[in-house]
Short mmCIF file of C-alpha atoms in Angstrom, two decimals:
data_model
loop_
_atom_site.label_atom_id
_atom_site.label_comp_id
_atom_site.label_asym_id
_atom_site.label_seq_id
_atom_site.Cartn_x
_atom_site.Cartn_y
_atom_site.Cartn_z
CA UNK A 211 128.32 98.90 178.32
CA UNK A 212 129.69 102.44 179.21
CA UNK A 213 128.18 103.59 176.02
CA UNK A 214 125.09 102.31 176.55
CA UNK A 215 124.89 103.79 179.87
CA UNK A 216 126.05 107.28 178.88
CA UNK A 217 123.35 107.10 176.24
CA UNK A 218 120.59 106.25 178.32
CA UNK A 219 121.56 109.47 180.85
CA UNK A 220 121.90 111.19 177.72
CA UNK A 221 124.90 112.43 178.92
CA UNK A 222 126.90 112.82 175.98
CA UNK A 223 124.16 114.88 174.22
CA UNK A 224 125.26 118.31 175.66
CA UNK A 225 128.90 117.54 175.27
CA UNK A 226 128.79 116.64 171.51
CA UNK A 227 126.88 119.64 170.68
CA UNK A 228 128.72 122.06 172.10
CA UNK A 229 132.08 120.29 170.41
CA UNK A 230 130.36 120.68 167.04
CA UNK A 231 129.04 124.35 167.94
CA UNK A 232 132.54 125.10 168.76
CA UNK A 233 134.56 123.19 165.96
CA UNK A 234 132.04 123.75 162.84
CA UNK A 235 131.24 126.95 163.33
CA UNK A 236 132.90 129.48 166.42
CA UNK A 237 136.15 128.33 165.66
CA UNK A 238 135.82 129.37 161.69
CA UNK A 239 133.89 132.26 162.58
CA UNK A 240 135.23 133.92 165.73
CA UNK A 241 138.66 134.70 165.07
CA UNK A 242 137.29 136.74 161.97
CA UNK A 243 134.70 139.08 163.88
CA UNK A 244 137.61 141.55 164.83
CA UNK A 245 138.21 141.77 161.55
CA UNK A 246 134.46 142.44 160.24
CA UNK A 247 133.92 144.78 162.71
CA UNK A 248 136.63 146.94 161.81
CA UNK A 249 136.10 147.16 158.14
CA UNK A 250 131.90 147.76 159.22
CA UNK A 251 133.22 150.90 162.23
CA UNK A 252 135.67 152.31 159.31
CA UNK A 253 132.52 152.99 156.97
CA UNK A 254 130.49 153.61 159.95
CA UNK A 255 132.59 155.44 162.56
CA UNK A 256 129.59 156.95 164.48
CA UNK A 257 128.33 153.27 164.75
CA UNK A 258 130.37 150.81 166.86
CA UNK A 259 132.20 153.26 169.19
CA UNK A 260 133.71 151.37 171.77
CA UNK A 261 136.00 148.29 170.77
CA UNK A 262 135.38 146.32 173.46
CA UNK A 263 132.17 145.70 172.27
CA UNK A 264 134.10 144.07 168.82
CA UNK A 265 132.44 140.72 169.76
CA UNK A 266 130.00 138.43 168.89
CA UNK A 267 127.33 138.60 171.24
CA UNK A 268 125.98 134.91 172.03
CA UNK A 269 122.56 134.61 173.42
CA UNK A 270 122.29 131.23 175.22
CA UNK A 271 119.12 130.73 177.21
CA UNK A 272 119.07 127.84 179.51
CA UNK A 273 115.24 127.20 178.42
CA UNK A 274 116.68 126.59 175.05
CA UNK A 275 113.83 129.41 174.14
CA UNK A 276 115.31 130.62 170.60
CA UNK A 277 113.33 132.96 168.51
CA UNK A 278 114.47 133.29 164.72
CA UNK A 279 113.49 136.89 164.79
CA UNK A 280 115.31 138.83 167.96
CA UNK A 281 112.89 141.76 167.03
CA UNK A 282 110.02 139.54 167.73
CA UNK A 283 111.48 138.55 170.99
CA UNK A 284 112.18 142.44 172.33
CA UNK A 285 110.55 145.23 170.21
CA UNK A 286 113.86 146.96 171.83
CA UNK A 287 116.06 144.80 169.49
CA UNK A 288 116.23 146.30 166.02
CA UNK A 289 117.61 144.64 162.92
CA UNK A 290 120.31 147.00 161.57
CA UNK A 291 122.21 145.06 158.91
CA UNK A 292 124.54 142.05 158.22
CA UNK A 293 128.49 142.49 158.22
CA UNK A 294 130.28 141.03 155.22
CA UNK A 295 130.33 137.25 154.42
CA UNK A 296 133.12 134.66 154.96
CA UNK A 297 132.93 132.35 152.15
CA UNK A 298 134.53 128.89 152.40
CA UNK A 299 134.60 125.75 151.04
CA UNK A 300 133.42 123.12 153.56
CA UNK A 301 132.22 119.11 153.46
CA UNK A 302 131.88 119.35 150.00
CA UNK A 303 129.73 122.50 149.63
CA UNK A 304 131.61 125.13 147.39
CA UNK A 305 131.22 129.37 148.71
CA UNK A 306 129.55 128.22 151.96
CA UNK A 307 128.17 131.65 153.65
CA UNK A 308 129.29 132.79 156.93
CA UNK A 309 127.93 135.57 158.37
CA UNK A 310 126.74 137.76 161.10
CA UNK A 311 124.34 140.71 162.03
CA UNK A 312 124.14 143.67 163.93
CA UNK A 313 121.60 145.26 166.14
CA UNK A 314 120.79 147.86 167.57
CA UNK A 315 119.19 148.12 170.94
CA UNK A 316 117.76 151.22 172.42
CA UNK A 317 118.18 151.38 176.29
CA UNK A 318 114.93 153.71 178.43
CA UNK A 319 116.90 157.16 177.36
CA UNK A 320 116.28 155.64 173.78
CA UNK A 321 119.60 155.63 173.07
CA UNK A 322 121.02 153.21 170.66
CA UNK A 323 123.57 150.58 171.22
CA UNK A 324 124.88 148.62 168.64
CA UNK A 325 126.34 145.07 168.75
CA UNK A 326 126.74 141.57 166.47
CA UNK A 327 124.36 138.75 168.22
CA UNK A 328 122.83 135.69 168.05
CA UNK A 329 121.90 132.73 169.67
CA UNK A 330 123.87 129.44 170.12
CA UNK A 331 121.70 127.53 167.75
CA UNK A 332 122.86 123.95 169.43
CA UNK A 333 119.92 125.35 171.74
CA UNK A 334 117.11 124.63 168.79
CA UNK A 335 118.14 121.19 168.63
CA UNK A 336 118.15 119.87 172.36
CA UNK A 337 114.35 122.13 172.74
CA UNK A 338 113.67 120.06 169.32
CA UNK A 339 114.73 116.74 171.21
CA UNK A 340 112.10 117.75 173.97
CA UNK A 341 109.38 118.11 171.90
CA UNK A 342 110.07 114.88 169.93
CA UNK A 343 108.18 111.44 171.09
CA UNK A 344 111.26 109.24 169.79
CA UNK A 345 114.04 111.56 171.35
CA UNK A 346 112.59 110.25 174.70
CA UNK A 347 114.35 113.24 175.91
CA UNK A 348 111.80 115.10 178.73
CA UNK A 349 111.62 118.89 179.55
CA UNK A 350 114.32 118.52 182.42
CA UNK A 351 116.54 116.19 180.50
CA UNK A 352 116.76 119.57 178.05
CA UNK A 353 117.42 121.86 181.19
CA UNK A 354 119.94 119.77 182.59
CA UNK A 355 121.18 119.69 179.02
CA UNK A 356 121.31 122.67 178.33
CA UNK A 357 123.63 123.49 181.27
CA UNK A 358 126.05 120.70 180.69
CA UNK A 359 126.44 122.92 177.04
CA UNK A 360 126.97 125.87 178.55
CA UNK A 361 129.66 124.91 181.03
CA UNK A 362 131.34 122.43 178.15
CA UNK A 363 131.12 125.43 175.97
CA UNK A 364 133.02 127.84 178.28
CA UNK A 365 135.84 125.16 178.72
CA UNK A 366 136.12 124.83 175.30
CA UNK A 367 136.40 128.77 174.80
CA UNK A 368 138.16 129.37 177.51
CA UNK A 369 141.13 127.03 176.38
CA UNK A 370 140.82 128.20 172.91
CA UNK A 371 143.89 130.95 171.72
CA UNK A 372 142.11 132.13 168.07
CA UNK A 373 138.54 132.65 170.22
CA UNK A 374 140.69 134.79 172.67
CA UNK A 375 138.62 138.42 173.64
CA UNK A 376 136.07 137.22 170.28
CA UNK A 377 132.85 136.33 171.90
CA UNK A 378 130.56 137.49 174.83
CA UNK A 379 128.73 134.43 176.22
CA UNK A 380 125.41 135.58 177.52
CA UNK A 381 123.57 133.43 179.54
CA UNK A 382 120.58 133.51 181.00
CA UNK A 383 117.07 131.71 182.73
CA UNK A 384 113.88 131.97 181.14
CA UNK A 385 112.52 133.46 178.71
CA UNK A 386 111.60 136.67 179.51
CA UNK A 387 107.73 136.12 179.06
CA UNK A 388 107.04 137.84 182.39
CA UNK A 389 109.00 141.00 181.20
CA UNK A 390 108.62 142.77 177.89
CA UNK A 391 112.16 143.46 177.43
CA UNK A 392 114.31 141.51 179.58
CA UNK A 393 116.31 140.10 176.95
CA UNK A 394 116.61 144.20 175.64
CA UNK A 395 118.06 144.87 179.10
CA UNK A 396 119.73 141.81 179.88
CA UNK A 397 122.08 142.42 176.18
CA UNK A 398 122.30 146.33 177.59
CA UNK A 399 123.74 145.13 180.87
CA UNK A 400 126.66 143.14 178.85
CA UNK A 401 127.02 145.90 176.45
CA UNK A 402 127.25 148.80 179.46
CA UNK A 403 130.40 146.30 180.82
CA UNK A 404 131.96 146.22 178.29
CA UNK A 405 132.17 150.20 177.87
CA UNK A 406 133.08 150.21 181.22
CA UNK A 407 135.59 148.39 181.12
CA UNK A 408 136.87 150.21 178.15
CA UNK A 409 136.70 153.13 179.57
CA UNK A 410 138.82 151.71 182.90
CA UNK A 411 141.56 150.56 180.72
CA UNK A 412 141.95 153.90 178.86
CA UNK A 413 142.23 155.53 182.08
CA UNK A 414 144.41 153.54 182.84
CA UNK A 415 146.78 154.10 179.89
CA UNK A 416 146.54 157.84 180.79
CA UNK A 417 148.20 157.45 183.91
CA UNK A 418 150.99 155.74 181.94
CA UNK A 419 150.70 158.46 179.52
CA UNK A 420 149.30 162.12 180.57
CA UNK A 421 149.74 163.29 177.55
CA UNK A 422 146.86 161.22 176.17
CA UNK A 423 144.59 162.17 179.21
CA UNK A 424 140.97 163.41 178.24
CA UNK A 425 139.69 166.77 179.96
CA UNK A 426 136.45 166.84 182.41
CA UNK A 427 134.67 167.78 179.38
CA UNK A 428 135.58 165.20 176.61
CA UNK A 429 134.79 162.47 179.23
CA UNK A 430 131.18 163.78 180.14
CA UNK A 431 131.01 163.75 176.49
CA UNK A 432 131.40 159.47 176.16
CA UNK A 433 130.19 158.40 179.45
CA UNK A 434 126.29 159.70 180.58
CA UNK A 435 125.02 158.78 184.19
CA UNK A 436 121.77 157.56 182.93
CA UNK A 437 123.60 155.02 180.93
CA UNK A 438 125.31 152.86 183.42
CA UNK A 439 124.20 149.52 184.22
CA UNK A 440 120.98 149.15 186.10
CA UNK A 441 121.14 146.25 188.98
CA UNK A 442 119.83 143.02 187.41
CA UNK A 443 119.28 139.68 188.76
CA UNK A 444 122.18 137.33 188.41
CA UNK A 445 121.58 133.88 186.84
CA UNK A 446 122.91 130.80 187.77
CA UNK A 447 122.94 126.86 187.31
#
């Protein structure tokens, strides 16, 4: 009876997919993106300068809005390359691929930033549900969906020790239909964050260590006014 009843609130949909997201694929894939990232910034050291940034980015839109080309969602977001496979064995399927890719996404001075993202793809499935006559499943069933995912999801991460400082959850209403690039800025804002808080923690090692301190000069160098984070609105469910 409990079974049937969670079914017909559909609330287990949310919480199963966000267990699968997590056990099938962020838990295989996450604790490697360190890893990847380091071998990519040691053939590339110009490229992915800040190591805070070492994450995978992980677009989650509440309107379960997922586009299968990012650079058709922002012309902002460009398509830079893929960094290298994890191959495993899995259910039966011999070399499965893993693997990720990284952008590049130029903020208004046209400066590049460059980070591994894509979207939770759980987030196809529950807009798929919507738009399906035997899912029964309505457009706010998927909203209210699609919030119970992200909230399981951040448990799940939260409590999970090989995930630790792996993944950026970014999460966010709408689309972005009214605004050419608010998905551009909205990724810049997380990005700008994370170099900031970088940049806190290094000065904070200096204090522990002058002899590591950066002059006036080398610091101007790394950190430009015109690149901090411009006040966005804040999202919520």
């Amino acid at each position: 009876e409990m079974s049937e009843m969670s079914e017909r609130s559909k609330q287990n949909v949310a919480h199963g997919l966000a267990w699968s997201y997590y056990i099938g694929y962020l838990k295989i894939v996450l604790p490697r993106v360190k890893k990847l990232m380091e071998e990519f910034s040691r053939a590339n050291p110009n490229v992915l300068a800040c190591r805070e940034t070492w994450k995978l980015h992980i677009l989650v839109p509440l309107s379960c809005d997922v586009y299968d080309d990012l650079d058709k969602a922002d012309s902002n977001i460009q398509y830079v390359t893929d960094l290298a496979e994890t191959t495993l064995t899995r259910a039966g399927t011999k070399k499965r691929v893993y693997k990720h890719s990284l952008y590049a996404i130029r903020d208004k001075d046209n400066k590049l930033w460059h980070c591994a993202v894509e979207y939770a793809t759980p987030l196809q499935s529950l807009y798929a549900m919507s738009q399906d006559e035997c899912a029964v499943f309505s457009r706010e069933d998927r909203l209210e969906q699609a919030k119970l995912f992200c909230r399981t999801l951040e448990e799940i991460l939260k409590g999970s020790k090989e995930c630790a400082g792996t993944y950026r959850l970014i999460i966010y209403e709408g689309s972005g239909e009214a605004e050419t690039h608010f998905l551009s800025r909205y990724i810049l804002w997380h990005l700008q964050q994370q170099y900031h808080e970088e940049y806190a923690l290094c000065e904070e090692n200096q204090l522990h260590n002058p002899s590591m301190s950066l002059s006036s000069t080398e610091l101007n160098l790394q950190i430009s006014e015109s690149d901090l984070p411009q006040p966005l609105r804040s999202d919520c469910f």
